[in-house]
Tab-separated table of C-alpha atoms in Angstrom:
chain	number	residue	atom	x	y	z
A	11	UNK	CA	46.966	-206.568	145.826
A	12	UNK	CA	44.942	-208.677	143.402
A	13	UNK	CA	45.595	-208.737	139.675
A	14	UNK	CA	42.771	-208.520	137.157
A	15	UNK	CA	42.193	-209.774	133.599
A	16	UNK	CA	40.210	-208.954	130.497
A	17	UNK	CA	39.281	-212.175	128.685
A	18	UNK	CA	37.830	-212.658	125.211
A	19	UNK	CA	35.292	-215.397	124.576
A	20	UNK	CA	33.312	-216.548	121.554
A	21	UNK	CA	29.578	-216.043	121.868
A	22	UNK	CA	29.176	-218.237	118.769
A	23	UNK	CA	30.573	-221.294	120.595
A	24	UNK	CA	27.537	-221.267	122.873
A	25	UNK	CA	25.393	-221.947	119.803
A	26	UNK	CA	27.278	-225.240	119.339
A	27	UNK	CA	26.681	-226.263	122.951
A	28	UNK	CA	29.972	-225.127	124.527
A	29	UNK	CA	28.788	-222.456	126.972
A	30	UNK	CA	31.959	-221.015	128.481
A	31	UNK	CA	31.802	-218.670	130.303
A	32	UNK	CA	28.599	-219.828	131.909
A	33	UNK	CA	26.962	-216.665	133.199
A	34	UNK	CA	24.175	-218.552	134.979
A	35	UNK	CA	26.551	-220.591	137.128
A	36	UNK	CA	29.332	-217.958	137.086
A	37	UNK	CA	31.924	-220.465	135.868
A	38	UNK	CA	34.718	-219.959	133.329
A	39	UNK	CA	37.432	-222.379	132.313
A	40	UNK	CA	40.523	-222.372	130.146
A	41	UNK	CA	43.420	-224.598	129.173
A	42	UNK	CA	46.887	-224.205	127.708
A	43	UNK	CA	48.777	-220.916	127.813
A	44	UNK	CA	45.673	-218.958	128.754
A	45	UNK	CA	45.108	-221.126	131.832
A	46	UNK	CA	48.748	-220.547	132.790
A	47	UNK	CA	48.180	-216.773	132.649
A	48	UNK	CA	45.139	-217.211	134.876
A	49	UNK	CA	46.926	-219.519	137.332
A	50	UNK	CA	49.952	-217.224	137.609
A	51	UNK	CA	47.996	-214.003	138.069
A	52	UNK	CA	44.559	-214.602	139.542
A	53	UNK	CA	43.643	-215.169	143.150
A	54	UNK	CA	40.493	-215.015	145.195
A	55	UNK	CA	39.387	-211.380	145.012
A	56	UNK	CA	40.631	-210.789	141.463
A	57	UNK	CA	38.243	-209.534	138.791
A	58	UNK	CA	37.871	-211.042	135.315
A	59	UNK	CA	36.081	-208.979	132.670
A	60	UNK	CA	34.589	-210.816	129.682
A	61	UNK	CA	34.330	-209.382	126.202
A	62	UNK	CA	32.887	-210.753	122.975
A	63	UNK	CA	32.028	-209.635	119.480
A	64	UNK	CA	28.323	-209.040	119.031
A	65	UNK	CA	27.459	-208.171	115.461
A	66	UNK	CA	30.077	-205.773	114.155
A	67	UNK	CA	31.247	-204.479	117.543
A	68	UNK	CA	32.962	-205.752	120.666
A	69	UNK	CA	31.431	-205.441	124.133
A	70	UNK	CA	32.242	-206.148	127.752
A	71	UNK	CA	29.352	-208.391	128.737
A	72	UNK	CA	30.124	-209.401	132.321
A	73	UNK	CA	32.675	-209.560	135.076
A	74	UNK	CA	33.382	-212.119	137.766
A	75	UNK	CA	34.739	-211.421	141.209
A	76	UNK	CA	36.834	-214.561	141.663
A	77	UNK	CA	35.627	-216.616	144.600
A	78	UNK	CA	37.462	-219.871	143.794
A	79	UNK	CA	40.113	-221.167	141.438
A	80	UNK	CA	39.933	-224.883	140.657
A	81	UNK	CA	42.732	-226.808	138.941
A	82	UNK	CA	42.429	-230.280	137.441
A	83	UNK	CA	44.478	-232.747	139.410
A	84	UNK	CA	44.034	-230.747	142.628
A	85	UNK	CA	40.286	-230.140	142.792
A	86	UNK	CA	38.882	-233.007	140.716
A	87	UNK	CA	36.042	-233.841	143.092
A	88	UNK	CA	34.765	-230.264	143.106
A	89	UNK	CA	35.222	-229.904	139.331
A	90	UNK	CA	33.317	-233.156	138.833
A	91	UNK	CA	30.284	-231.685	140.587
A	92	UNK	CA	30.096	-228.699	138.231
A	93	UNK	CA	27.538	-228.955	135.455
A	94	UNK	CA	29.101	-226.590	132.927
A	95	UNK	CA	31.208	-226.803	129.760
A	96	UNK	CA	34.155	-225.293	131.649
A	97	UNK	CA	34.712	-228.563	133.554
A	98	UNK	CA	36.533	-229.833	130.428
A	99	UNK	CA	39.262	-227.205	130.966
A	100	UNK	CA	42.431	-227.382	133.072
A	101	UNK	CA	41.627	-224.374	135.232
A	102	UNK	CA	38.245	-223.008	136.294
A	103	UNK	CA	37.260	-219.843	138.059
A	104	UNK	CA	34.053	-219.495	140.025
A	105	UNK	CA	32.542	-216.042	140.317
A	106	UNK	CA	31.047	-214.745	143.540
A	107	UNK	CA	27.246	-214.509	143.275
A	108	UNK	CA	27.082	-211.107	145.038
A	109	UNK	CA	30.021	-209.223	143.524
A	110	UNK	CA	29.996	-210.544	139.940
A	111	UNK	CA	27.804	-208.935	137.318
A	112	UNK	CA	26.281	-209.985	134.002
A	113	UNK	CA	25.472	-206.841	132.056
A	114	UNK	CA	21.972	-206.601	130.623
A	115	UNK	CA	23.250	-203.564	128.711
A	116	UNK	CA	26.749	-204.548	127.513
A	117	UNK	CA	29.525	-201.947	127.597
A	118	UNK	CA	30.859	-201.002	124.165
A	119	UNK	CA	34.564	-201.843	123.924
A	120	UNK	CA	35.516	-199.368	121.229
A	121	UNK	CA	38.541	-197.280	120.331
A	122	UNK	CA	37.711	-194.638	122.948
A	123	UNK	CA	37.581	-197.169	125.779
A	124	UNK	CA	40.653	-199.038	124.544
A	125	UNK	CA	42.628	-195.785	124.548
A	126	UNK	CA	41.627	-195.309	128.219
A	127	UNK	CA	42.862	-198.804	129.138
A	128	UNK	CA	46.591	-198.140	128.909
A	129	UNK	CA	47.503	-201.797	129.619
A	130	UNK	CA	46.362	-202.751	126.104
A	131	UNK	CA	48.853	-200.430	124.400
A	132	UNK	CA	46.097	-199.350	122.008
A	133	UNK	CA	46.710	-195.633	121.801
A	134	UNK	CA	45.815	-193.187	119.049
A	135	UNK	CA	49.002	-194.022	117.114
A	136	UNK	CA	48.136	-197.746	117.192
A	137	UNK	CA	44.651	-197.162	115.771
A	138	UNK	CA	45.979	-194.742	113.152
A	139	UNK	CA	48.574	-197.316	112.046
A	140	UNK	CA	45.954	-200.077	111.814
A	141	UNK	CA	43.663	-197.779	109.830
A	142	UNK	CA	46.501	-196.854	107.449
A	143	UNK	CA	47.071	-200.604	106.900
A	144	UNK	CA	43.412	-200.938	105.886
A	145	UNK	CA	42.183	-202.585	109.094
A	146	UNK	CA	38.883	-201.708	110.746
A	147	UNK	CA	38.555	-200.592	114.354
A	148	UNK	CA	37.022	-203.976	115.176
A	149	UNK	CA	40.073	-205.803	113.775
A	150	UNK	CA	42.417	-203.478	115.673
A	151	UNK	CA	40.563	-204.182	118.928
A	152	UNK	CA	40.436	-207.921	118.216
A	153	UNK	CA	44.210	-207.981	117.726
A	154	UNK	CA	44.718	-206.433	121.179
A	155	UNK	CA	42.188	-208.668	122.946
A	156	UNK	CA	43.029	-212.108	121.503
A	157	UNK	CA	44.993	-213.069	124.613
A	158	UNK	CA	44.110	-212.569	128.256
A	159	UNK	CA	45.273	-209.100	129.292
A	160	UNK	CA	46.329	-208.034	132.765
A	161	UNK	CA	44.902	-204.670	133.771
A	162	UNK	CA	45.758	-202.327	136.617
A	163	UNK	CA	43.751	-201.773	139.777
A	164	UNK	CA	42.783	-198.334	138.446
A	165	UNK	CA	41.569	-199.808	135.152
A	166	UNK	CA	39.550	-202.417	137.069
A	167	UNK	CA	37.891	-199.685	139.129
A	168	UNK	CA	37.237	-197.646	135.970
A	169	UNK	CA	35.538	-200.614	134.255
A	170	UNK	CA	33.435	-201.424	137.320
A	171	UNK	CA	32.316	-197.792	137.434
A	172	UNK	CA	31.380	-197.894	133.716
A	173	UNK	CA	29.408	-201.097	134.324
A	174	UNK	CA	27.216	-199.529	137.017
A	175	UNK	CA	23.523	-199.408	136.126
A	176	UNK	CA	24.044	-201.918	133.274
A	177	UNK	CA	22.730	-205.053	134.901
């Protein structure tokens, strides 16, 4: 059974010319420890959900159904033909055009949703502790989403269901 990830990206980086993920070409790349997580857990048929901060909230903005995984040193010719910022990274995933989705109405990734996604370990006690320490909900969510997070098959299905009619 495939494994699935939730990945955080910076929408602000696109303003500087580094567009990754590229939602037009359905390409995402990463390097370092994060690429190792992807390499060790993803396969064709996995889902990767993307989230970013927009204004003062965090949203799930898209998901890719992984069609291909390309690794520098193994797939250099194919990587070289990609015209996207991700080609600079060690590992790239290519989303399937039919089963991936870019949300035109992003899904709010708030405390309520985080508490439903058990894999994050962001339960009521976690949010109460962060609040008592003077941290906002946005900071609490950011702290749980800084690194790629594996989610269960049930959580993947739940997110896909929430994303229906959003794009």
